[in-house]
Amino acid sequence: MKRSYWIGLLVLILAVTAISGCKPKAKDAGEIPAIEKIVPQTVEYLTITARCGWDQSTSDLVCMLQDGHQTYIGDLITNQAMHGWELNTIAHGEADVFVFQRPYSK
């Protein structure tokens, strides 16, 4: 009987200690902080999907665009650069995806 009393008391002390350790220490410790600063979008993106392959007669890389037009890869990049776009990434796969970026304009 005495032993079960001490075990019960020990369990109670441990439970109180565990629960008190979970309480927030400061007044605002349990609150979710608000977003302090929202950064506006500074860059916009353009993607062009094409199937590219080597032209055997000129050894240049030629791309077939989705609208059916063919263009050299250099012309594709140059045409976008004239509109302020900069080549960011090229993803190769079944089709090539060219990702261009430029500063965001309102």
C-alpha atoms as a PDB file:
ATOM      1  CA  MET A   1       0.000   0.000   0.000  1.00  0.00           C
ATOM      2  CA  LYS A   2       2.790   2.384   0.924  1.00  0.00           C
ATOM      3  CA  ARG A   3       4.614   1.525  -2.256  1.00  0.00           C
ATOM      4  CA  SER A   4       1.596   2.251  -4.496  1.00  0.00           C
ATOM      5  CA  TYR A   5       1.154   5.579  -2.673  1.00  0.00           C
ATOM      6  CA  TRP A   6       4.726   6.649  -3.537  1.00  0.00           C
ATOM      7  CA  ILE A   7       4.380   5.464  -7.151  1.00  0.00           C
ATOM      8  CA  GLY A   8       1.123   7.416  -7.524  1.00  0.00           C
ATOM      9  CA  LEU A   9       2.717  10.513  -6.022  1.00  0.00           C
ATOM     10  CA  LEU A  10       5.713  10.196  -8.358  1.00  0.00           C
ATOM     11  CA  VAL A  11       3.417   9.845 -11.411  1.00  0.00           C
ATOM     12  CA  LEU A  12       1.459  12.916 -10.300  1.00  0.00           C
ATOM     13  CA  ILE A  13       4.650  14.986  -9.874  1.00  0.00           C
ATOM     14  CA  LEU A  14       5.952  13.904 -13.285  1.00  0.00           C
ATOM     15  CA  ALA A  15       2.608  14.737 -14.934  1.00  0.00           C
ATOM     16  CA  VAL A  16       2.500  18.214 -13.364  1.00  0.00           C
ATOM     17  CA  THR A  17       6.116  18.845 -14.404  1.00  0.00           C
ATOM     18  CA  ALA A  18       5.432  17.750 -17.990  1.00  0.00           C
ATOM     19  CA  ILE A  19       2.295  19.889 -18.282  1.00  0.00           C
ATOM     20  CA  SER A  20       3.934  22.974 -16.784  1.00  0.00           C
ATOM     21  CA  GLY A  21       6.859  22.576 -19.196  1.00  0.00           C
ATOM     22  CA  CYS A  22       4.459  22.834 -22.164  1.00  0.00           C
ATOM     23  CA  LYS A  23       3.061  26.230 -21.195  1.00  0.00           C
ATOM     24  CA  PRO A  24       4.281  29.288 -23.132  1.00  0.00           C
ATOM     25  CA  LYS A  25       6.899  31.197 -21.178  1.00  0.00           C
ATOM     26  CA  ALA A  26       6.126  34.651 -22.569  1.00  0.00           C
ATOM     27  CA  LYS A  27       2.800  36.357 -23.166  1.00  0.00           C
ATOM     28  CA  ASP A  28       2.997  36.025 -26.981  1.00  0.00           C
ATOM     29  CA  ALA A  29       4.948  32.760 -27.117  1.00  0.00           C
ATOM     30  CA  GLY A  30       1.955  30.680 -28.203  1.00  0.00           C
ATOM     31  CA  GLU A  31       0.788  32.994 -30.985  1.00  0.00           C
ATOM     32  CA  ILE A  32       1.671  32.576 -34.640  1.00  0.00           C
ATOM     33  CA  PRO A  33       3.819  35.520 -35.735  1.00  0.00           C
ATOM     34  CA  ALA A  34       2.397  37.800 -38.404  1.00  0.00           C
ATOM     35  CA  ILE A  35       4.169  38.212 -41.722  1.00  0.00           C
ATOM     36  CA  GLU A  36       6.202  41.344 -41.336  1.00  0.00           C
ATOM     37  CA  LYS A  37       7.200  42.045 -44.900  1.00  0.00           C
ATOM     38  CA  ILE A  38       5.702  41.022 -48.221  1.00  0.00           C
ATOM     39  CA  VAL A  39       8.172  41.128 -51.085  1.00  0.00           C
ATOM     40  CA  PRO A  40       6.526  41.980 -54.403  1.00  0.00           C
ATOM     41  CA  GLN A  41       7.255  39.890 -57.465  1.00  0.00           C
ATOM     42  CA  THR A  42      10.312  41.325 -59.183  1.00  0.00           C
ATOM     43  CA  VAL A  43      10.682  38.939 -62.132  1.00  0.00           C
ATOM     44  CA  GLU A  44       8.240  37.567 -64.700  1.00  0.00           C
ATOM     45  CA  TYR A  45       8.798  34.378 -66.658  1.00  0.00           C
ATOM     46  CA  LEU A  46       8.072  33.164 -70.197  1.00  0.00           C
ATOM     47  CA  THR A  47       8.285  29.544 -71.317  1.00  0.00           C
ATOM     48  CA  ILE A  48       8.617  28.342 -74.902  1.00  0.00           C
ATOM     49  CA  THR A  49       8.295  24.651 -75.708  1.00  0.00           C
ATOM     50  CA  ALA A  50       9.952  23.329 -78.857  1.00  0.00           C
ATOM     51  CA  ARG A  51      11.402  20.165 -80.367  1.00  0.00           C
ATOM     52  CA  CYS A  52      15.024  20.804 -81.282  1.00  0.00           C
ATOM     53  CA  GLY A  53      17.397  18.800 -83.440  1.00  0.00           C
ATOM     54  CA  TRP A  54      20.530  19.178 -85.534  1.00  0.00           C
ATOM     55  CA  ASP A  55      20.241  20.351 -89.158  1.00  0.00           C
ATOM     56  CA  GLN A  56      22.488  17.943 -91.075  1.00  0.00           C
ATOM     57  CA  SER A  57      23.296  20.402 -93.853  1.00  0.00           C
ATOM     58  CA  THR A  58      24.349  23.335 -91.650  1.00  0.00           C
ATOM     59  CA  SER A  59      25.172  21.585 -88.337  1.00  0.00           C
ATOM     60  CA  ASP A  60      22.998  24.163 -86.571  1.00  0.00           C
ATOM     61  CA  LEU A  61      20.420  23.420 -83.917  1.00  0.00           C
ATOM     62  CA  VAL A  62      16.936  23.964 -85.369  1.00  0.00           C
ATOM     63  CA  CYS A  63      13.806  24.108 -83.223  1.00  0.00           C
ATOM     64  CA  MET A  64      10.221  23.357 -84.257  1.00  0.00           C
ATOM     65  CA  LEU A  65       7.890  25.561 -82.220  1.00  0.00           C
ATOM     66  CA  GLN A  66       4.411  24.512 -81.118  1.00  0.00           C
ATOM     67  CA  ASP A  67       2.791  26.708 -83.775  1.00  0.00           C
ATOM     68  CA  GLY A  68       4.667  24.812 -86.519  1.00  0.00           C
ATOM     69  CA  HIS A  69       7.326  27.434 -87.286  1.00  0.00           C
ATOM     70  CA  GLN A  70      10.998  26.432 -87.475  1.00  0.00           C
ATOM     71  CA  THR A  71      13.772  28.622 -86.139  1.00  0.00           C
ATOM     72  CA  TYR A  72      17.427  28.326 -85.269  1.00  0.00           C
ATOM     73  CA  ILE A  73      18.077  28.233 -81.544  1.00  0.00           C
ATOM     74  CA  GLY A  74      20.195  31.400 -81.759  1.00  0.00           C
ATOM     75  CA  ASP A  75      17.360  33.254 -83.488  1.00  0.00           C
ATOM     76  CA  LEU A  76      14.897  32.039 -80.865  1.00  0.00           C
ATOM     77  CA  ILE A  77      17.023  33.443 -78.045  1.00  0.00           C
ATOM     78  CA  THR A  78      17.834  36.668 -79.945  1.00  0.00           C
ATOM     79  CA  ASN A  79      14.156  37.354 -80.732  1.00  0.00           C
ATOM     80  CA  GLN A  80      13.248  37.065 -77.062  1.00  0.00           C
ATOM     81  CA  ALA A  81      16.234  39.204 -76.017  1.00  0.00           C
ATOM     82  CA  MET A  82      14.974  42.014 -78.271  1.00  0.00           C
ATOM     83  CA  HIS A  83      11.824  42.086 -76.110  1.00  0.00           C
ATOM     84  CA  GLY A  84      13.811  42.265 -72.865  1.00  0.00           C
ATOM     85  CA  TRP A  85      13.814  38.545 -72.055  1.00  0.00           C
ATOM     86  CA  GLU A  86      16.922  36.804 -70.745  1.00  0.00           C
ATOM     87  CA  LEU A  87      17.411  33.039 -71.034  1.00  0.00           C
ATOM     88  CA  ASN A  88      17.194  31.528 -67.559  1.00  0.00           C
ATOM     89  CA  THR A  89      16.967  27.756 -68.017  1.00  0.00           C
ATOM     90  CA  ILE A  90      16.665  25.079 -70.681  1.00  0.00           C
ATOM     91  CA  ALA A  91      14.977  21.821 -69.697  1.00  0.00           C
ATOM     92  CA  HIS A  92      15.666  18.879 -72.006  1.00  0.00           C
ATOM     93  CA  GLY A  93      13.273  16.011 -72.440  1.00  0.00           C
ATOM     94  CA  GLU A  94      10.838  14.767 -75.046  1.00  0.00           C
ATOM     95  CA  ALA A  95      10.495  18.452 -75.868  1.00  0.00           C
ATOM     96  CA  ASP A  96      12.838  21.277 -74.883  1.00  0.00           C
ATOM     97  CA  VAL A  97      11.477  24.001 -72.615  1.00  0.00           C
ATOM     98  CA  PHE A  98      13.186  27.390 -72.719  1.00  0.00           C
ATOM     99  CA  VAL A  99      12.546  29.540 -69.643  1.00  0.00           C
ATOM    100  CA  PHE A 100      13.132  33.278 -70.050  1.00  0.00           C
ATOM    101  CA  GLN A 101      12.923  35.974 -67.388  1.00  0.00           C
ATOM    102  CA  ARG A 102      12.821  39.753 -67.267  1.00  0.00           C
ATOM    103  CA  PRO A 103      12.209  42.369 -64.593  1.00  0.00           C
ATOM    104  CA  TYR A 104       8.540  42.646 -63.716  1.00  0.00           C
ATOM    105  CA  SER A 105       6.829  45.690 -65.189  1.00  0.00           C
ATOM    106  CA  LYS A 106       3.413  46.853 -63.994  1.00  0.00           C
END
